[in-house]
């Protein structure tokens, strides 16, 4: 039964939610603490982001009426998570920014969930460098200031792994994963620990440790299943599909990705579903079904833009370019590669950009345009060697271990 707007949600385990102070007294810690779990995150618990938005809006209105700043911030962060899930990234950024402003008088560990939310919104928009800047700045402030809150640090290290990987900063991603694994035993939020396992799997996969990556994702999936967080569980299926694809197990990859798409459709997580569809299209293409792959990509390209899922938009154009090139449609292939190049340059996704420049350069060389091909190769090499692309400047201060 859907609770009335003024009643508090219940956690997946049936106990009163302590992020919102509406049905039971809360434990003695700030409601917006980074330890706040997702038990009142209706969007993921029952899979209906639109209803969750209504409930968080009602909670926000009641909190505003009673002048409860922490509860206002918690409701705004809930609205931000709903907006992330539905792909409304500007709205998400606004909600997290308002939450951070409400908590401006609190210590940084209390503000970390809002900072992390803002960074994720920028990351999903393709603004990788700014996402890293936000996360690294917070990490530096926490560690240099002696504010070694394990949940706050785990929020940040977990969130920064994805942008690092997309920017080609694999060494820094691996270091963040090591810190996250070390912090996990001290963390209190099981959903945060699950998110950590899912993020760490990316670094394990990049190191060729497929079995360990799959085991890490299995741990995350188990926790999400216990917590009934369906969107996050769907993302685990998506990631496991990617792991299987990298290991060449394409039938298992297709099965996992199709399950992810079905679950993400149920939870109405539009942006995540479109991103997972790009991964499935790649698997279909590798299984010798290019027509089916192209149709799937054509169906989701409209969901992306330079400000919404830019990295996956580029991946879609890249794959469409490969399919067109295989069909001897060189003009179409070049057009897709150029579009992908533009998206990746804006996002600063160095590793993907270098690969795309190689594809474009090879195409131009085969069609007799040697000078243009050399320019494409130089572009890829230039982005790989640009100062800060792989080193990102000085690393943030580390935790005391």
CSV table of C-alpha atoms in Angstrom, one decimal:
chain,number,residue,atom,x,y,z
A,1,UNK,CA,0.0,0.0,0.0
A,2,UNK,CA,1.3,3.4,-0.9
A,3,UNK,CA,1.9,5.5,2.3
A,4,UNK,CA,0.2,8.8,2.7
A,5,UNK,CA,2.4,11.8,1.8
A,6,UNK,CA,2.9,12.8,5.4
A,7,UNK,CA,3.8,9.4,6.7
A,8,UNK,CA,7.3,8.1,6.7
A,9,UNK,CA,8.5,5.3,4.4
A,10,UNK,CA,9.6,2.0,5.8
A,11,UNK,CA,12.9,0.4,5.1
A,12,UNK,CA,13.2,-2.9,3.2
A,13,UNK,CA,13.6,-4.7,6.5
A,14,UNK,CA,10.4,-3.2,7.9
A,15,UNK,CA,12.1,-1.0,10.6
A,16,UNK,CA,11.4,2.7,10.7
A,17,UNK,CA,13.6,4.8,8.4
A,18,UNK,CA,16.1,6.9,10.3
A,19,UNK,CA,16.9,9.3,7.5
A,20,UNK,CA,13.4,10.8,7.9
A,21,UNK,CA,12.1,11.6,11.4
A,22,UNK,CA,8.5,11.0,10.7
A,23,UNK,CA,7.5,7.6,12.2
A,24,UNK,CA,10.1,6.9,14.9
A,25,UNK,CA,12.9,8.6,16.8
A,26,UNK,CA,16.1,8.6,14.9
A,27,UNK,CA,19.5,7.5,16.2
A,28,UNK,CA,21.6,10.3,17.6
A,29,UNK,CA,23.3,11.4,14.4
A,30,UNK,CA,22.5,14.0,11.7
A,31,UNK,CA,19.7,12.9,9.4
A,32,UNK,CA,21.8,13.9,6.4
A,33,UNK,CA,24.9,12.1,7.6
A,34,UNK,CA,26.7,10.1,5.0
A,35,UNK,CA,25.7,7.1,7.0
A,36,UNK,CA,22.1,7.7,6.0
A,37,UNK,CA,21.1,4.6,4.1
A,38,UNK,CA,18.8,4.3,1.2
A,39,UNK,CA,15.9,2.8,3.3
A,40,UNK,CA,13.7,5.8,2.4
A,41,UNK,CA,14.9,5.9,-1.2
A,42,UNK,CA,11.5,5.0,-2.7
A,43,UNK,CA,12.8,5.3,-6.2
A,44,UNK,CA,15.0,2.2,-5.9
A,45,UNK,CA,13.1,0.3,-3.3
A,46,UNK,CA,9.8,0.0,-5.1
A,47,UNK,CA,10.9,0.8,-8.6
A,48,UNK,CA,8.7,3.8,-9.3
A,49,UNK,CA,10.7,6.9,-9.6
A,50,UNK,CA,7.7,9.1,-10.5
A,51,UNK,CA,5.9,8.2,-7.3
A,52,UNK,CA,9.1,8.6,-5.3
A,53,UNK,CA,9.4,12.1,-6.6
A,54,UNK,CA,5.9,12.9,-5.4
A,55,UNK,CA,6.6,11.5,-2.0
A,56,UNK,CA,9.9,13.3,-1.6
A,57,UNK,CA,8.2,16.5,-2.7
A,58,UNK,CA,5.6,16.1,-0.1
A,59,UNK,CA,8.3,15.4,2.5
A,60,UNK,CA,10.1,18.5,1.4
A,61,UNK,CA,7.0,20.6,1.7
A,62,UNK,CA,6.3,19.3,5.2
A,63,UNK,CA,9.9,19.9,6.3
A,64,UNK,CA,9.8,23.4,5.0
A,65,UNK,CA,6.6,24.1,6.8
A,66,UNK,CA,8.1,23.0,10.1
A,67,UNK,CA,11.5,24.6,9.4
A,68,UNK,CA,13.4,21.4,9.6
A,69,UNK,CA,16.6,22.0,7.7
A,70,UNK,CA,18.2,18.6,7.9
A,71,UNK,CA,14.9,17.0,6.7
A,72,UNK,CA,14.7,19.5,3.8
A,73,UNK,CA,18.2,18.5,2.8
A,74,UNK,CA,17.4,14.8,3.0
A,75,UNK,CA,14.2,15.3,0.9
A,76,UNK,CA,16.2,17.3,-1.7
A,77,UNK,CA,18.8,14.5,-1.9
A,78,UNK,CA,16.0,12.0,-2.4
A,79,UNK,CA,14.7,14.2,-5.3
A,80,UNK,CA,18.2,14.4,-6.7
A,81,UNK,CA,18.5,10.6,-6.7
A,82,UNK,CA,15.1,10.3,-8.5
A,83,UNK,CA,16.3,12.8,-11.1
A,84,UNK,CA,19.5,11.0,-11.6
A,85,UNK,CA,17.6,7.7,-12.2
A,86,UNK,CA,15.2,9.3,-14.7
A,87,UNK,CA,18.1,11.1,-16.5
A,88,UNK,CA,17.0,14.6,-15.5
A,89,UNK,CA,20.5,15.7,-14.8
A,90,UNK,CA,20.0,19.5,-14.5
A,91,UNK,CA,17.2,19.0,-12.0
A,92,UNK,CA,19.4,16.5,-10.1
A,93,UNK,CA,22.2,19.0,-9.9
A,94,UNK,CA,19.8,21.7,-8.7
A,95,UNK,CA,18.4,19.5,-5.9
A,96,UNK,CA,21.9,18.4,-4.7
A,97,UNK,CA,23.1,22.0,-4.8
A,98,UNK,CA,20.2,23.2,-2.7
A,99,UNK,CA,20.8,20.4,-0.2
A,100,UNK,CA,24.4,21.4,0.1
A,101,UNK,CA,23.4,25.0,0.7
A,102,UNK,CA,21.0,24.0,3.5
A,103,UNK,CA,23.9,22.0,5.1
A,104,UNK,CA,26.5,24.8,4.6
A,105,UNK,CA,26.8,25.2,8.4
A,106,UNK,CA,27.6,21.5,8.9
A,107,UNK,CA,30.9,19.7,8.8
A,108,UNK,CA,32.1,18.3,5.5
A,109,UNK,CA,31.2,14.6,6.3
A,110,UNK,CA,27.6,15.7,6.7
A,111,UNK,CA,27.7,17.5,3.3
A,112,UNK,CA,29.5,14.7,1.4
A,113,UNK,CA,26.3,12.9,0.1
A,114,UNK,CA,25.2,16.2,-1.6
A,115,UNK,CA,28.7,16.8,-3.0
A,116,UNK,CA,28.8,13.2,-4.3
A,117,UNK,CA,25.3,13.7,-5.9
A,118,UNK,CA,26.5,16.9,-7.7
A,119,UNK,CA,29.6,15.1,-8.9
A,120,UNK,CA,27.5,12.1,-10.3
A,121,UNK,CA,25.2,14.5,-12.1
A,122,UNK,CA,28.2,16.1,-13.8
A,123,UNK,CA,29.7,12.7,-14.5
A,124,UNK,CA,26.5,11.4,-16.2
A,125,UNK,CA,26.4,14.6,-18.2
A,126,UNK,CA,29.9,13.9,-19.6
A,127,UNK,CA,31.7,16.5,-17.5
A,128,UNK,CA,34.3,14.1,-16.2
A,129,UNK,CA,37.0,16.6,-15.2
A,130,UNK,CA,34.6,18.7,-13.1
A,131,UNK,CA,33.2,15.6,-11.4
A,132,UNK,CA,36.7,14.6,-10.5
A,133,UNK,CA,37.5,18.1,-9.3
A,134,UNK,CA,34.5,18.1,-6.9
A,135,UNK,CA,35.3,14.6,-5.5
A,136,UNK,CA,39.1,15.1,-5.2
A,137,UNK,CA,38.6,18.5,-3.5
A,138,UNK,CA,36.3,17.0,-0.9
A,139,UNK,CA,38.7,14.0,-0.4
A,140,UNK,CA,41.6,16.4,0.1
A,141,UNK,CA,39.7,18.5,2.6
A,142,UNK,CA,38.6,15.5,4.6
A,143,UNK,CA,42.0,13.8,4.7
A,144,UNK,CA,44.1,17.0,5.3
A,145,UNK,CA,41.6,18.2,7.9
A,146,UNK,CA,41.7,14.9,9.8
A,147,UNK,CA,38.0,14.3,9.2
A,148,UNK,CA,38.4,10.6,8.5
A,149,UNK,CA,34.8,9.6,8.5
A,150,UNK,CA,34.8,6.1,6.9
A,151,UNK,CA,31.3,6.5,5.2
A,152,UNK,CA,32.1,9.9,3.9
A,153,UNK,CA,35.4,8.7,2.4
A,154,UNK,CA,33.9,5.6,1.0
A,155,UNK,CA,31.2,7.7,-0.7
A,156,UNK,CA,33.9,9.8,-2.4
A,157,UNK,CA,36.4,7.0,-3.3
A,158,UNK,CA,33.6,4.9,-4.8
A,159,UNK,CA,32.2,7.8,-6.8
A,160,UNK,CA,35.5,8.8,-8.3
A,161,UNK,CA,36.5,5.4,-9.7
A,162,UNK,CA,34.2,5.7,-12.8
A,163,UNK,CA,35.4,9.1,-13.9
A,164,UNK,CA,39.0,8.1,-13.4
A,165,UNK,CA,38.5,5.0,-15.6
A,166,UNK,CA,36.7,7.0,-18.3
A,167,UNK,CA,39.6,9.6,-18.3
A,168,UNK,CA,42.2,6.8,-18.7
A,169,UNK,CA,43.6,7.5,-15.2
A,170,UNK,CA,43.7,3.8,-14.4
A,171,UNK,CA,46.4,4.0,-11.8
A,172,UNK,CA,44.5,6.5,-9.8
A,173,UNK,CA,41.3,4.5,-10.1
A,174,UNK,CA,43.2,1.4,-8.8
A,175,UNK,CA,44.4,3.5,-5.8
A,176,UNK,CA,40.9,4.7,-5.1
A,177,UNK,CA,39.6,1.1,-5.2
A,178,UNK,CA,42.3,0.1,-2.7
A,179,UNK,CA,41.3,2.8,-0.3
A,180,UNK,CA,37.6,1.9,-0.7
A,181,UNK,CA,38.3,-1.7,0.0
A,182,UNK,CA,40.3,-0.8,3.1
A,183,UNK,CA,37.5,1.5,4.4
A,184,UNK,CA,34.6,-0.9,3.7
A,185,UNK,CA,34.9,-2.9,7.0
A,186,UNK,CA,34.4,0.4,8.9
A,187,UNK,CA,31.4,1.6,6.9
A,188,UNK,CA,27.9,1.3,8.4
A,189,UNK,CA,25.7,1.6,5.2
A,190,UNK,CA,25.3,-1.8,3.4
A,191,UNK,CA,24.1,0.0,0.2
A,192,UNK,CA,27.2,2.1,0.2
A,193,UNK,CA,29.3,-1.1,0.6
A,194,UNK,CA,27.4,-2.7,-2.3
A,195,UNK,CA,28.1,0.4,-4.5
A,196,UNK,CA,31.8,0.1,-3.5
A,197,UNK,CA,31.9,-3.5,-4.7
A,198,UNK,CA,30.3,-2.5,-8.0
A,199,UNK,CA,32.8,0.3,-8.6
A,200,UNK,CA,35.8,-1.8,-7.6
A,201,UNK,CA,34.8,-4.4,-10.2
A,202,UNK,CA,35.7,-1.9,-12.9
A,203,UNK,CA,39.3,-1.6,-11.8
A,204,UNK,CA,39.5,-5.4,-11.5
A,205,UNK,CA,38.2,-5.8,-15.0
A,206,UNK,CA,40.7,-3.3,-16.4
A,207,UNK,CA,43.5,-5.4,-14.8
A,208,UNK,CA,42.2,-8.5,-16.6
A,209,UNK,CA,40.9,-10.1,-13.3
A,210,UNK,CA,37.6,-11.2,-14.7
A,211,UNK,CA,36.7,-13.8,-12.1
A,212,UNK,CA,37.4,-11.4,-9.2
A,213,UNK,CA,35.4,-8.6,-10.9
A,214,UNK,CA,32.5,-11.0,-11.2
A,215,UNK,CA,32.8,-12.1,-7.6
A,216,UNK,CA,32.8,-8.4,-6.5
A,217,UNK,CA,29.6,-7.8,-8.5
A,218,UNK,CA,28.0,-10.9,-7.0
A,219,UNK,CA,28.6,-9.4,-3.5
A,220,UNK,CA,27.1,-6.2,-4.6
A,221,UNK,CA,24.1,-7.9,-6.1
A,222,UNK,CA,23.5,-9.9,-3.0
A,223,UNK,CA,23.4,-6.8,-0.8
A,224,UNK,CA,21.1,-5.0,-3.2
A,225,UNK,CA,18.8,-8.0,-3.4
A,226,UNK,CA,18.6,-8.0,0.4
A,227,UNK,CA,17.9,-4.3,0.4
A,228,UNK,CA,15.4,-4.6,-2.5
A,229,UNK,CA,17.1,-1.9,-4.4
A,230,UNK,CA,16.0,-2.9,-7.9
A,231,UNK,CA,17.6,-0.2,-10.0
A,232,UNK,CA,21.0,-0.8,-8.3
A,233,UNK,CA,20.5,-4.6,-8.7
A,234,UNK,CA,19.7,-4.0,-12.4
A,235,UNK,CA,23.0,-2.1,-12.8
A,236,UNK,CA,24.8,-5.1,-11.3
A,237,UNK,CA,23.3,-7.3,-14.0
A,238,UNK,CA,24.4,-4.7,-16.6
A,239,UNK,CA,28.0,-4.6,-15.2
A,240,UNK,CA,28.1,-8.4,-15.0
A,241,UNK,CA,27.1,-8.5,-18.7
A,242,UNK,CA,30.0,-6.2,-19.5
A,243,UNK,CA,32.4,-8.5,-17.5
A,244,UNK,CA,31.2,-11.5,-19.4
A,245,UNK,CA,31.5,-9.7,-22.7
A,246,UNK,CA,35.1,-8.7,-21.9
A,247,UNK,CA,35.8,-12.4,-21.1
A,248,UNK,CA,34.3,-13.4,-24.5
A,249,UNK,CA,31.3,-15.1,-22.9
A,250,UNK,CA,28.8,-13.4,-25.2
A,251,UNK,CA,25.8,-15.6,-24.5
A,252,UNK,CA,26.0,-15.0,-20.8
A,253,UNK,CA,26.7,-11.3,-21.5
A,254,UNK,CA,23.5,-11.0,-23.6
A,255,UNK,CA,21.4,-12.8,-20.9
A,256,UNK,CA,22.6,-10.4,-18.1
A,257,UNK,CA,22.2,-7.3,-20.2
A,258,UNK,CA,18.7,-8.2,-21.3
A,259,UNK,CA,17.8,-8.8,-17.7
A,260,UNK,CA,19.2,-5.4,-16.8
A,261,UNK,CA,17.2,-3.7,-19.6
A,262,UNK,CA,14.0,-5.4,-18.4
A,263,UNK,CA,14.5,-4.4,-14.8
A,264,UNK,CA,15.5,-0.8,-15.7
A,265,UNK,CA,12.4,-0.5,-17.9
A,266,UNK,CA,10.3,-1.5,-14.8
A,267,UNK,CA,12.0,1.0,-12.6
A,268,UNK,CA,11.8,3.7,-15.4
A,269,UNK,CA,15.4,4.5,-15.1
A,270,UNK,CA,15.5,5.9,-18.6
A,271,UNK,CA,19.1,7.1,-18.8
A,272,UNK,CA,20.6,3.9,-17.3
A,273,UNK,CA,18.5,1.8,-19.6
A,274,UNK,CA,19.7,3.6,-22.7
A,275,UNK,CA,23.3,3.2,-21.5
A,276,UNK,CA,22.8,-0.5,-20.9
A,277,UNK,CA,21.3,-0.8,-24.4
A,278,UNK,CA,24.5,0.4,-25.9
A,279,UNK,CA,26.4,-2.4,-24.1
A,280,UNK,CA,23.9,-4.9,-25.4
A,281,UNK,CA,24.2,-3.6,-29.0
A,282,UNK,CA,27.9,-4.2,-28.8
A,283,UNK,CA,27.4,-7.8,-27.7
A,284,UNK,CA,24.8,-8.3,-30.5
A,285,UNK,CA,27.3,-7.0,-33.0
A,286,UNK,CA,30.0,-9.2,-31.8
A,287,UNK,CA,27.6,-12.2,-32.0
A,288,UNK,CA,27.1,-11.5,-35.8
A,289,UNK,CA,23.8,-9.6,-35.5
A,290,UNK,CA,24.7,-6.1,-36.8
A,291,UNK,CA,21.2,-5.2,-38.0
A,292,UNK,CA,19.7,-5.9,-34.6
A,293,UNK,CA,22.5,-4.0,-33.0
A,294,UNK,CA,22.0,-1.0,-35.2
A,295,UNK,CA,18.2,-1.0,-34.6
A,296,UNK,CA,18.8,-1.0,-30.9
A,297,UNK,CA,21.2,1.9,-31.1
A,298,UNK,CA,19.0,3.9,-33.4
A,299,UNK,CA,16.2,3.5,-30.8
A,300,UNK,CA,18.3,5.0,-27.9
A,301,UNK,CA,20.4,7.7,-29.6
A,302,UNK,CA,17.7,10.2,-29.1
A,303,UNK,CA,17.9,9.7,-25.3
A,304,UNK,CA,21.5,11.1,-25.3
A,305,UNK,CA,23.1,14.5,-25.9
A,306,UNK,CA,26.3,16.2,-25.3
A,307,UNK,CA,24.9,17.0,-21.8
A,308,UNK,CA,23.2,13.7,-21.1
A,309,UNK,CA,25.1,10.5,-21.3
A,310,UNK,CA,27.8,11.9,-23.6
A,311,UNK,CA,30.2,9.0,-23.2
A,312,UNK,CA,27.6,6.4,-24.1
A,313,UNK,CA,26.3,8.5,-26.9
A,314,UNK,CA,29.8,8.5,-28.3
A,315,UNK,CA,30.0,4.7,-27.8
A,316,UNK,CA,26.7,4.4,-29.8
A,317,UNK,CA,28.1,6.5,-32.7
A,318,UNK,CA,31.4,4.5,-32.6
A,319,UNK,CA,29.6,1.2,-33.0
A,320,UNK,CA,27.3,2.5,-35.7
A,321,UNK,CA,30.4,3.7,-37.5
A,322,UNK,CA,31.9,0.2,-37.3
A,323,UNK,CA,28.7,-1.3,-38.6
A,324,UNK,CA,28.6,1.2,-41.4
A,325,UNK,CA,32.2,0.6,-42.3
A,326,UNK,CA,31.7,-3.2,-42.3
A,327,UNK,CA,28.8,-2.6,-44.8
A,328,UNK,CA,31.2,-0.4,-47.0
A,329,UNK,CA,29.2,2.7,-46.1
A,330,UNK,CA,32.3,4.8,-45.6
A,331,UNK,CA,30.6,8.2,-45.6
A,332,UNK,CA,28.1,7.1,-42.9
A,333,UNK,CA,31.0,5.6,-40.9
A,334,UNK,CA,33.0,8.7,-41.0
A,335,UNK,CA,30.0,10.8,-40.0
A,336,UNK,CA,29.4,8.6,-36.9
A,337,UNK,CA,33.1,8.6,-36.0
A,338,UNK,CA,33.3,12.4,-36.2
A,339,UNK,CA,30.2,12.8,-34.0
A,340,UNK,CA,31.7,10.4,-31.4
A,341,UNK,CA,35.0,12.3,-31.6
A,342,UNK,CA,33.3,15.6,-30.7
A,343,UNK,CA,31.4,14.1,-27.8
A,344,UNK,CA,34.5,12.4,-26.4
A,345,UNK,CA,36.7,15.6,-26.7
A,346,UNK,CA,34.1,17.5,-24.8
A,347,UNK,CA,33.9,14.9,-22.1
A,348,UNK,CA,37.7,14.4,-21.8
A,349,UNK,CA,37.4,10.6,-22.1
A,350,UNK,CA,41.0,10.0,-23.1
A,351,UNK,CA,41.1,6.3,-23.5
A,352,UNK,CA,37.9,6.1,-25.6
A,353,UNK,CA,39.1,9.1,-27.6
A,354,UNK,CA,42.4,7.5,-28.5
A,355,UNK,CA,40.7,4.4,-29.7
A,356,UNK,CA,38.1,6.4,-31.7
A,357,UNK,CA,40.9,8.5,-33.4
A,358,UNK,CA,42.6,5.2,-34.4
A,359,UNK,CA,39.4,4.0,-36.0
A,360,UNK,CA,38.8,7.3,-37.8
A,361,UNK,CA,42.5,7.5,-38.9
A,362,UNK,CA,42.4,3.9,-40.3
A,363,UNK,CA,39.2,4.7,-42.3
A,364,UNK,CA,40.7,7.9,-43.7
A,365,UNK,CA,43.9,6.1,-44.6
A,366,UNK,CA,42.1,3.3,-46.4
A,367,UNK,CA,40.2,5.9,-48.5
A,368,UNK,CA,43.4,7.6,-49.6
A,369,UNK,CA,43.3,10.6,-47.3
A,370,UNK,CA,46.7,10.2,-45.7
A,371,UNK,CA,47.1,13.7,-44.3
A,372,UNK,CA,43.7,13.7,-42.7
A,373,UNK,CA,44.5,10.2,-41.3
A,374,UNK,CA,47.7,11.6,-39.7
A,375,UNK,CA,45.7,14.4,-38.2
A,376,UNK,CA,43.3,12.0,-36.6
A,377,UNK,CA,46.2,9.9,-35.2
A,378,UNK,CA,47.9,13.0,-33.8
A,379,UNK,CA,44.6,14.0,-32.2
A,380,UNK,CA,44.4,10.7,-30.4
A,381,UNK,CA,48.0,10.8,-29.3
A,382,UNK,CA,47.8,14.4,-28.2
A,383,UNK,CA,44.9,13.7,-25.9
A,384,UNK,CA,46.7,10.7,-24.4
A,385,UNK,CA,49.8,12.9,-23.6
A,386,UNK,CA,48.1,16.1,-22.6
A,387,UNK,CA,49.4,17.1,-19.1
A,388,UNK,CA,46.8,16.2,-16.6
A,389,UNK,CA,44.9,13.8,-18.8
A,390,UNK,CA,46.4,10.7,-17.2
A,391,UNK,CA,48.1,12.3,-14.1
A,392,UNK,CA,45.3,14.8,-13.2
A,393,UNK,CA,47.9,16.8,-11.4
A,394,UNK,CA,48.7,16.1,-7.7
A,395,UNK,CA,46.6,13.4,-6.1
A,396,UNK,CA,44.4,14.3,-3.2
A,397,UNK,CA,45.7,13.5,0.3
A,398,UNK,CA,45.1,9.9,1.3
A,399,UNK,CA,43.5,8.5,4.4
A,400,UNK,CA,45.8,7.6,7.4
A,401,UNK,CA,46.5,4.0,6.5
